[in-house]
């Protein structure tokens, strides 16, 4: 376990945040929640949250672009030839917001959908959550990726758009964030941990009654366990080959789509592909320098025994028969991708940096989902101070700020002298090249800032989750 220094830091930071309580002015307003950050969290969040997270969260583009950066695993483009629309938005409202009807957005491949309806019916904790689904669209004049409508699917099943009052629309976005946080965190167990380290679930203590999940989420620990298992087994997150980086993004119509326009900005793809390409480059040299032919792969008895075990007793889902150098390069690249880029996009430092930042991302609502659109003070739905502290402790359990600049950072993924000493010169050279590429990319990521339009990669916040000198190279436990 790597968690001890972070816990010590969290204890100190909690003490400081408690001393600073008078500066939050009672957490009565959204603005008050932004006061939680200055002069606090120097151990667990030493550089503060992502730039823009506390100032720009009310912008629609902030909300929508999070679906293409800090939480990129749910949204998908609706394909007019194989999908249908999930709910209606009346023509007048859709036209006012987008210039088009819902049907016209759908048939031109500009309509996207995020679906969290499978969170309906879970056992509740003392907190609340909806089970939202939502539309996003590519704007025909600006090309921006923006939200269109959010439906709650509980209670009065209200549909919100930005035609509602600012408070109501903001609460709708927060309700979706609650569902998305639940999805992102439990799905990440299914999609990365369970695929990479199948025994992980046995060791995890998060789900126990009265612990982490029950304290800060809307649904219980056993619901989280069921949800994770469902995603792993039935909803595709446990599949091996179909979740290859580009294959999976193509399946959701986010890259190389044969309908509709391309996304103008796709920060997750932009950053993750740089790392993925470099990993693939290393694996290509590594595999080809040891296996000159496909025959060398198919006749390696130990390798084939491993594949047989993965496909058989280990019950890995859609694990490929590995009969060519390309197959093995893909398998190894995918393991490294899952354990690094894929994981750290939605977990590790990212929780405190952006995806659980308050006031926009509470892990649960602290008042029931409204049955009418009369919300006056959105802050009344947010966690009280004692729950804020719980939330920061949970974030701190997963954050690894002290790995920044250390040997545990992603750019050192293949930088293991004991391993490299036993490897051939081509592999050693490939490891050195990977490190150089990642060092250069780290310089780019750490230099990200807002442009003249107040945007970074087309977003009103600066997303640095995949800095290879900050994110770890492995799944942390
Ligand atoms: Fe994790």
Coordinates of C-alpha atoms and ligand atoms in Angstrom, one line a residue:
X1 CA 0.0 0.0 0.0
X2 CA 1.3 3.4 -1.0
X3 CA -1.4 5.3 0.9
X4 CA 0.3 6.1 4.3
X5 CA 2.0 9.4 3.4
X6 CA -1.2 10.6 1.8
X7 CA -3.2 9.7 4.9
X8 CA -0.8 11.6 7.2
X9 CA -1.1 14.6 4.8
X10 CA -4.9 14.3 4.9
X11 CA -4.9 14.3 8.7
X12 CA -2.9 17.5 8.8
X13 CA -4.9 19.1 6.0
X14 CA -8.3 18.2 7.7
X15 CA -7.0 19.9 10.9
X16 CA -6.1 23.0 8.9
X17 CA -9.4 23.1 7.0
X18 CA -11.2 22.8 10.3
X19 CA -9.2 25.7 11.8
X20 CA -10.1 27.7 8.7
X21 CA -13.8 27.0 9.1
X22 CA -14.8 30.6 9.8
X23 CA -13.5 31.6 6.3
X24 CA -16.2 29.5 4.5
X25 CA -19.0 31.8 5.8
X26 CA -21.2 28.8 6.7
X27 CA -21.2 27.2 3.2
X28 CA -24.5 28.9 2.5
X29 CA -23.8 29.8 -1.1
X30 CA -22.0 28.3 -4.1
X31 CA -19.4 31.0 -3.7
X32 CA -18.8 29.9 -0.1
X33 CA -17.8 26.4 -1.4
X34 CA -15.0 27.9 -3.5
X35 CA -13.6 29.3 -0.2
X36 CA -12.7 25.7 0.8
X37 CA -9.6 25.8 -1.5
X38 CA -7.4 28.8 -0.8
X39 CA -5.0 28.2 2.1
X40 CA -6.0 24.5 2.4
X41 CA -5.0 21.1 1.3
X42 CA -1.3 21.8 1.0
X43 CA -0.4 18.1 1.4
X44 CA -3.1 16.3 -0.6
X45 CA -3.7 18.9 -3.3
X46 CA -0.5 21.0 -3.3
X47 CA -1.2 22.8 -6.6
X48 CA -4.9 23.4 -5.9
X49 CA -7.7 22.2 -8.2
X50 CA -7.5 22.6 -12.0
X51 CA -7.3 26.2 -13.1
X52 CA -10.9 27.3 -13.9
X53 CA -12.5 24.6 -11.7
X54 CA -13.6 27.2 -9.1
X55 CA -14.3 30.1 -11.5
X56 CA -15.8 28.7 -14.7
X57 CA -18.0 25.8 -13.5
X58 CA -21.2 27.5 -14.4
X59 CA -20.3 27.6 -18.1
X60 CA -22.1 25.0 -20.2
X61 CA -18.8 24.3 -22.1
X62 CA -17.2 23.4 -18.8
X63 CA -19.8 20.8 -18.1
X64 CA -19.9 19.3 -21.6
X65 CA -16.2 19.2 -22.1
X66 CA -15.7 17.2 -18.9
X67 CA -17.4 14.4 -20.8
X68 CA -14.5 14.6 -23.3
X69 CA -11.6 15.0 -20.8
X70 CA -11.9 14.2 -17.1
X71 CA -14.7 11.7 -17.4
X72 CA -14.6 10.4 -21.0
X73 CA -16.1 6.9 -20.7
X74 CA -19.8 7.4 -20.9
X75 CA -20.9 9.8 -23.6
X76 CA -21.5 8.4 -27.1
X77 CA -22.7 9.8 -30.5
X78 CA -26.2 8.6 -31.5
X79 CA -26.0 6.9 -34.8
X80 CA -29.2 7.7 -36.9
X81 CA -29.0 4.3 -38.6
X82 CA -28.8 2.1 -35.5
X83 CA -29.9 4.2 -32.5
X84 CA -33.1 6.0 -31.5
X85 CA -33.6 9.1 -29.3
X86 CA -34.2 8.3 -25.7
X87 CA -36.6 11.2 -24.8
X88 CA -38.1 14.2 -26.5
X89 CA -37.1 17.8 -26.3
X90 CA -39.9 19.9 -27.9
X91 CA -39.0 21.6 -31.2
X92 CA -39.3 25.2 -29.9
X93 CA -36.9 24.6 -27.0
X94 CA -34.4 22.6 -29.1
X95 CA -34.5 25.3 -31.8
X96 CA -33.9 28.1 -29.4
X97 CA -30.9 26.3 -27.9
X98 CA -29.3 24.7 -30.9
X99 CA -31.0 26.2 -34.0
X100 CA -32.3 22.7 -34.9
X101 CA -34.9 20.2 -33.8
X102 CA -33.9 17.2 -31.8
X103 CA -34.7 15.0 -34.8
X104 CA -32.6 17.1 -37.1
X105 CA -29.6 16.9 -34.7
X106 CA -30.1 13.2 -34.5
X107 CA -30.4 12.5 -38.2
X108 CA -27.3 14.7 -39.0
X109 CA -25.1 12.8 -36.5
X110 CA -24.7 15.8 -34.2
X111 CA -26.6 14.3 -31.2
X112 CA -24.7 12.6 -28.3
X113 CA -26.1 10.8 -25.3
X114 CA -25.0 10.0 -21.8
X115 CA -27.1 7.4 -19.9
X116 CA -27.1 6.8 -16.1
X117 CA -30.6 5.4 -15.9
X118 CA -29.1 2.1 -14.5
X119 CA -28.6 3.9 -11.2
X120 CA -32.3 4.0 -10.6
X121 CA -33.5 1.8 -7.8
X122 CA -30.3 1.2 -5.8
X123 CA -30.5 1.2 -2.0
X124 CA -30.1 4.8 -0.9
X125 CA -27.8 6.0 1.8
X126 CA -28.8 9.1 3.9
X127 CA -28.1 11.1 0.7
X128 CA -29.8 11.5 -2.6
X129 CA -29.2 11.0 -6.3
X130 CA -31.2 11.0 -9.6
X131 CA -30.6 8.6 -12.4
X132 CA -30.1 11.1 -15.2
X133 CA -29.7 10.7 -18.9
X134 CA -28.7 13.7 -21.1
X135 CA -28.2 14.9 -24.6
X136 CA -25.2 16.8 -25.9
X137 CA -24.8 18.2 -29.4
X138 CA -22.2 19.7 -31.8
X139 CA -23.3 23.3 -32.5
X140 CA -23.6 23.9 -36.2
X141 CA -22.2 27.4 -36.1
X142 CA -19.5 27.3 -33.5
X143 CA -18.7 23.6 -33.7
X144 CA -18.7 23.5 -29.9
X145 CA -19.7 20.4 -28.0
X146 CA -22.5 21.5 -25.7
X147 CA -25.3 20.2 -23.4
X148 CA -28.8 20.2 -24.6
X149 CA -31.1 18.6 -22.0
X150 CA -30.9 16.6 -18.8
X151 CA -33.7 14.3 -17.6
X152 CA -33.8 13.0 -14.0
X153 CA -35.7 9.8 -14.4
X154 CA -36.9 9.9 -10.7
X155 CA -39.8 11.5 -9.0
X156 CA -41.5 13.9 -11.4
X157 CA -39.0 12.9 -14.1
X158 CA -38.3 16.6 -15.0
X159 CA -36.4 17.5 -18.2
X160 CA -34.1 20.5 -17.8
X161 CA -32.4 22.7 -20.4
X162 CA -30.6 26.0 -20.2
X163 CA -34.0 27.6 -21.0
X164 CA -34.7 27.0 -17.3
X165 CA -33.5 29.5 -14.7
X166 CA -29.8 29.5 -14.1
X167 CA -30.3 27.8 -10.7
X168 CA -32.5 25.1 -12.0
X169 CA -30.1 24.3 -14.9
X170 CA -27.1 24.4 -12.7
X171 CA -28.7 21.9 -10.3
X172 CA -29.6 19.7 -13.2
X173 CA -25.9 19.6 -14.3
X174 CA -24.9 18.9 -10.7
X175 CA -27.4 16.0 -10.5
X176 CA -25.8 14.6 -13.6
X177 CA -22.4 15.1 -12.1
X178 CA -23.5 13.0 -9.1
X179 CA -24.5 10.2 -11.4
X180 CA -21.3 10.5 -13.5
X181 CA -19.1 10.4 -10.4
X182 CA -20.7 7.2 -9.4
X183 CA -20.3 5.8 -12.9
X184 CA -16.8 7.0 -13.4
X185 CA -15.5 5.6 -10.1
X186 CA -17.2 2.2 -10.0
X187 CA -16.8 1.7 -13.7
X188 CA -13.0 2.4 -13.4
X189 CA -12.8 -0.6 -11.0
X190 CA -14.4 -2.8 -13.7
X191 CA -12.6 -1.3 -16.7
X192 CA -9.1 -1.0 -15.3
X193 CA -8.5 -2.8 -11.9
X194 CA -10.5 -5.9 -12.6
X195 CA -9.1 -6.4 -16.1
X196 CA -5.5 -5.8 -15.0
X197 CA -5.6 -7.4 -11.6
X198 CA -8.5 -9.8 -11.4
X199 CA -8.0 -10.5 -7.6
X200 CA -8.3 -6.8 -6.7
X201 CA -11.9 -6.9 -5.7
X202 CA -11.3 -9.4 -2.9
X203 CA -9.0 -6.9 -1.2
X204 CA -11.1 -3.8 -1.5
X205 CA -12.6 -2.5 1.7
X206 CA -14.5 0.4 0.2
X207 CA -17.7 -1.4 0.0
X208 CA -18.0 -2.5 3.7
X209 CA -21.1 -1.3 5.5
X210 CA -20.8 2.2 6.9
X211 CA -17.5 3.0 5.2
X212 CA -16.5 5.2 2.3
X213 CA -19.4 4.6 -0.1
X214 CA -22.1 4.8 2.6
X215 CA -20.6 8.1 3.9
X216 CA -20.4 10.1 0.7
X217 CA -22.4 8.5 -2.1
X218 CA -26.2 8.4 -2.8
X219 CA -26.3 4.6 -2.9
X220 CA -24.9 2.0 -0.6
X221 CA -21.6 0.0 -0.8
X222 CA -23.3 -3.1 -1.8
X223 CA -25.0 -1.2 -4.7
X224 CA -21.5 0.0 -5.8
X225 CA -20.3 -3.6 -5.8
X226 CA -23.3 -4.8 -7.8
X227 CA -22.9 -1.9 -10.2
X228 CA -19.2 -2.6 -10.7
X229 CA -19.8 -6.3 -11.3
X230 CA -22.6 -5.5 -13.8
X231 CA -20.3 -3.2 -15.7
X232 CA -17.5 -5.8 -15.7
X233 CA -19.6 -8.8 -16.7
X234 CA -22.5 -7.4 -18.7
X235 CA -21.9 -3.8 -19.8
X236 CA -18.7 -4.2 -21.7
X237 CA -16.1 -2.7 -19.3
X238 CA -14.5 -6.1 -18.7
X239 CA -13.9 -6.8 -22.4
X240 CA -10.3 -6.9 -23.5
X241 CA -10.1 -6.4 -27.2
X242 CA -13.2 -4.2 -27.7
X243 CA -11.8 -1.8 -25.2
X244 CA -8.6 -1.2 -27.1
X245 CA -8.0 2.6 -27.0
X246 CA -9.1 3.6 -30.4
X247 CA -11.5 0.7 -31.0
X248 CA -13.6 1.7 -28.0
X249 CA -13.6 5.4 -28.9
X250 CA -14.7 4.5 -32.4
X251 CA -17.5 2.3 -31.1
X252 CA -18.9 5.4 -29.3
X253 CA -18.6 7.5 -32.4
X254 CA -16.1 9.9 -30.7
X255 CA -13.4 9.4 -33.3
X256 CA -13.4 8.3 -37.0
X257 CA -17.2 8.6 -37.0
X258 CA -18.9 7.9 -40.3
X259 CA -21.8 10.1 -39.4
X260 CA -21.8 13.8 -38.3
X261 CA -19.0 16.2 -37.9
X262 CA -15.8 15.3 -36.0
X263 CA -15.4 16.7 -32.4
X264 CA -13.6 20.0 -32.6
X265 CA -11.7 19.3 -29.4
X266 CA -11.3 16.0 -27.7
X267 CA -8.8 16.6 -24.9
X268 CA -8.8 13.0 -23.5
X269 CA -8.0 11.6 -27.0
X270 CA -5.4 14.3 -27.7
X271 CA -3.4 13.6 -24.5
X272 CA -4.0 9.9 -24.1
X273 CA -3.1 9.1 -27.7
X274 CA 0.3 10.7 -27.3
X275 CA 1.0 8.4 -24.4
X276 CA -0.7 5.4 -26.0
X277 CA 1.4 5.9 -29.2
X278 CA 4.6 6.0 -27.1
X279 CA 3.7 2.9 -25.2
X280 CA 2.9 1.1 -28.4
X281 CA 6.3 2.3 -29.8
X282 CA 8.1 0.7 -26.9
X283 CA 6.1 -2.5 -27.1
X284 CA 6.7 -2.8 -30.8
X285 CA 10.4 -2.7 -30.4
X286 CA 10.3 -4.9 -27.4
X287 CA 8.2 -7.6 -29.0
X288 CA 9.8 -7.6 -32.4
X289 CA 13.3 -7.7 -31.0
X290 CA 12.5 -10.9 -29.2
X291 CA 10.1 -12.4 -31.6
X292 CA 11.4 -11.9 -35.2
X293 CA 8.4 -13.7 -36.8
X294 CA 4.8 -14.6 -36.1
X295 CA 5.8 -18.2 -35.9
X296 CA 8.1 -17.3 -33.0
X297 CA 5.0 -16.2 -31.1
X298 CA 2.8 -19.1 -31.9
X299 CA 5.5 -21.6 -31.0
X300 CA 6.4 -20.0 -27.7
X301 CA 5.0 -22.5 -25.3
X302 CA 5.1 -20.4 -22.2
X303 CA 3.4 -17.5 -23.9
X304 CA 0.7 -19.7 -25.4
X305 CA 0.1 -21.3 -22.0
X306 CA -0.4 -17.8 -20.6
X307 CA -2.9 -17.0 -23.3
X308 CA -4.7 -20.3 -22.7
X309 CA -5.0 -19.6 -19.0
X310 CA -6.2 -16.0 -19.6
X311 CA -8.9 -17.3 -22.0
X312 CA -9.7 -20.3 -19.9
X313 CA -9.5 -20.5 -16.1
X314 CA -8.9 -16.8 -15.6
X315 CA -12.1 -16.1 -17.7
X316 CA -10.7 -12.9 -19.2
X317 CA -13.4 -11.6 -21.5
X318 CA -12.6 -11.3 -25.2
X319 CA -8.9 -11.9 -24.6
X320 CA -7.3 -12.4 -28.0
X321 CA -5.7 -15.5 -29.4
X322 CA -2.1 -14.3 -29.6
X323 CA -0.6 -15.7 -32.7
X324 CA 1.3 -12.7 -34.2
X325 CA 3.7 -10.0 -33.1
X326 CA 0.9 -7.5 -33.7
X327 CA -1.4 -9.4 -31.3
X328 CA 1.2 -9.4 -28.6
X329 CA 2.0 -5.8 -29.1
X330 CA -1.7 -4.9 -28.8
X331 CA -2.1 -7.0 -25.6
X332 CA 0.9 -5.5 -23.8
X333 CA 0.1 -2.0 -25.0
X334 CA -3.5 -2.4 -23.7
X335 CA -2.3 -3.6 -20.2
X336 CA 0.0 -0.6 -19.9
X337 CA -2.7 1.7 -21.2
X338 CA -5.3 0.5 -18.7
X339 CA -2.8 0.6 -15.8
X340 CA -1.7 4.2 -16.6
X341 CA -3.5 6.5 -18.9
X342 CA -6.9 4.9 -18.8
X343 CA -6.9 4.7 -15.0
X344 CA -5.5 8.1 -14.0
X345 CA -7.9 9.9 -16.3
X346 CA -10.7 9.2 -13.8
X347 CA -9.0 8.3 -10.6
X348 CA -5.7 9.0 -8.6
X349 CA -5.0 12.8 -8.5
X350 CA -7.9 13.6 -10.8
X351 CA -10.5 13.2 -8.0
X352 CA -9.2 16.2 -6.0
X353 CA -8.0 18.1 -9.1
X354 CA -11.3 18.2 -10.9
X355 CA -13.9 15.5 -10.7
X356 CA -14.9 15.9 -7.1
X357 CA -14.2 19.7 -6.9
X358 CA -16.9 21.6 -5.1
X359 CA -19.4 23.1 -5.6
X360 CA -20.0 21.6 -9.0
X361 CA -19.2 17.9 -8.2
X362 CA -20.7 16.7 -5.0
X363 CA -20.7 12.9 -4.8
X364 CA -24.3 13.0 -3.6
X365 CA -27.2 15.4 -3.1
X366 CA -28.1 16.3 0.5
X367 CA -31.7 17.1 -0.3
X368 CA -34.1 15.0 -2.4
X369 CA -34.3 15.4 -6.1
X370 CA -36.8 18.3 -6.7
X371 CA -40.2 17.4 -8.1
X372 CA -40.6 20.9 -9.6
X373 CA -38.4 23.6 -11.0
X374 CA -38.4 26.0 -8.1
X375 CA -34.8 25.8 -6.8
X376 CA -33.6 29.0 -5.2
X377 CA -30.4 28.1 -3.6
X378 CA -28.4 25.3 -5.2
X379 CA -26.0 25.3 -2.2
X380 CA -28.7 23.8 -0.1
X381 CA -28.3 20.5 -2.0
X382 CA -24.5 20.3 -1.3
X383 CA -22.7 18.5 1.5
X384 CA -22.4 20.1 4.9
X385 CA -18.9 20.8 6.2
X386 CA -18.5 17.5 8.0
X387 CA -19.3 15.6 4.8
X388 CA -17.0 17.9 2.8
X389 CA -14.2 16.7 5.1
X390 CA -15.1 13.0 4.5
X391 CA -15.1 13.7 0.7
X392 CA -11.6 15.2 0.9
X393 CA -10.3 12.2 2.9
X394 CA -11.7 9.8 0.3
X395 CA -10.1 11.8 -2.5
X396 CA -6.8 11.8 -0.5
X397 CA -6.9 8.0 -0.3
X398 CA -6.6 7.8 -4.0
X399 CA -4.4 10.8 -4.8
X400 CA -0.7 10.4 -5.2
X401 CA 0.7 14.0 -5.3
X402 CA 4.0 12.9 -4.0
X403 CA 4.7 10.7 -7.0
X404 CA 5.1 13.8 -9.1
X405 CA 8.7 14.0 -10.3
X406 CA 9.5 10.7 -8.7
X407 CA 10.5 7.3 -10.1
X408 CA 6.8 6.3 -9.8
X409 CA 5.8 8.8 -12.5
X410 CA 4.5 7.5 -15.8
X411 CA 7.6 8.6 -17.8
X412 CA 9.5 6.0 -15.8
X413 CA 7.2 3.2 -16.8
X414 CA 10.0 1.1 -18.4
X415 CA 12.9 2.6 -16.4
X416 CA 13.7 -0.4 -14.2
X417 CA 17.5 -1.1 -14.1
X418 CA 17.0 -4.7 -12.9
X419 CA 14.7 -5.4 -15.8
X420 CA 16.6 -3.5 -18.4
X421 CA 19.9 -5.1 -17.4
X422 CA 18.6 -8.4 -18.6
X423 CA 17.1 -7.0 -21.9
X424 CA 18.5 -6.6 -25.4
X425 CA 20.0 -3.3 -26.6
X426 CA 17.0 -2.5 -28.8
X427 CA 14.7 -2.7 -25.9
X428 CA 17.0 -0.6 -23.7
X429 CA 17.1 2.0 -26.5
X430 CA 13.3 1.9 -26.8
X431 CA 12.9 2.5 -23.1
X432 CA 15.2 5.5 -23.3
X433 CA 13.2 6.8 -26.3
X434 CA 9.9 6.4 -24.4
X435 CA 11.3 8.4 -21.5
X436 CA 12.4 11.2 -23.8
X437 CA 9.0 11.3 -25.5
X438 CA 7.2 11.4 -22.2
X439 CA 9.5 14.1 -20.8
X440 CA 8.8 16.3 -23.9
X441 CA 5.0 15.6 -23.5
X442 CA 5.2 16.5 -19.8
X443 CA 6.7 19.9 -20.7
X444 CA 3.7 20.4 -23.0
X445 CA 1.1 19.4 -20.5
X446 CA 2.6 21.4 -17.6
X447 CA 2.7 24.5 -19.9
X448 CA -1.0 24.3 -20.7
X449 CA -2.8 27.5 -20.0
X450 CA -5.8 29.5 -21.1
X451 CA -5.7 31.0 -24.6
X452 CA -7.0 34.5 -25.6
X453 CA -10.6 33.0 -25.6
X454 CA -10.2 31.8 -22.0
X455 CA -10.0 28.2 -23.1
X456 CA -7.5 25.3 -22.9
X457 CA -8.0 22.5 -25.5
X458 CA -11.4 24.2 -26.1
X459 CA -12.3 23.9 -22.4
X460 CA -12.8 26.6 -19.7
X461 CA -10.5 24.6 -17.4
X462 CA -6.9 23.5 -17.7
X463 CA -6.7 19.7 -17.6
X464 CA -3.4 18.2 -16.7
X465 CA -4.3 14.7 -15.4
X466 CA -2.1 13.0 -17.9
X467 CA 1.2 14.8 -17.3
X468 CA 3.6 11.8 -17.5
X469 CA 5.8 13.4 -14.8
X470 CA 2.9 13.6 -12.4
X471 CA 0.5 10.6 -13.1
X472 CA 1.9 7.3 -11.9
X473 CA 2.8 4.5 -14.4
X474 CA 0.8 1.9 -12.5
X475 CA -2.5 1.4 -10.8
X476 CA -2.0 2.4 -7.2
X477 CA -3.4 0.2 -4.5
Ligands
LIG1 FE1 -8.2 2.9 -9.1

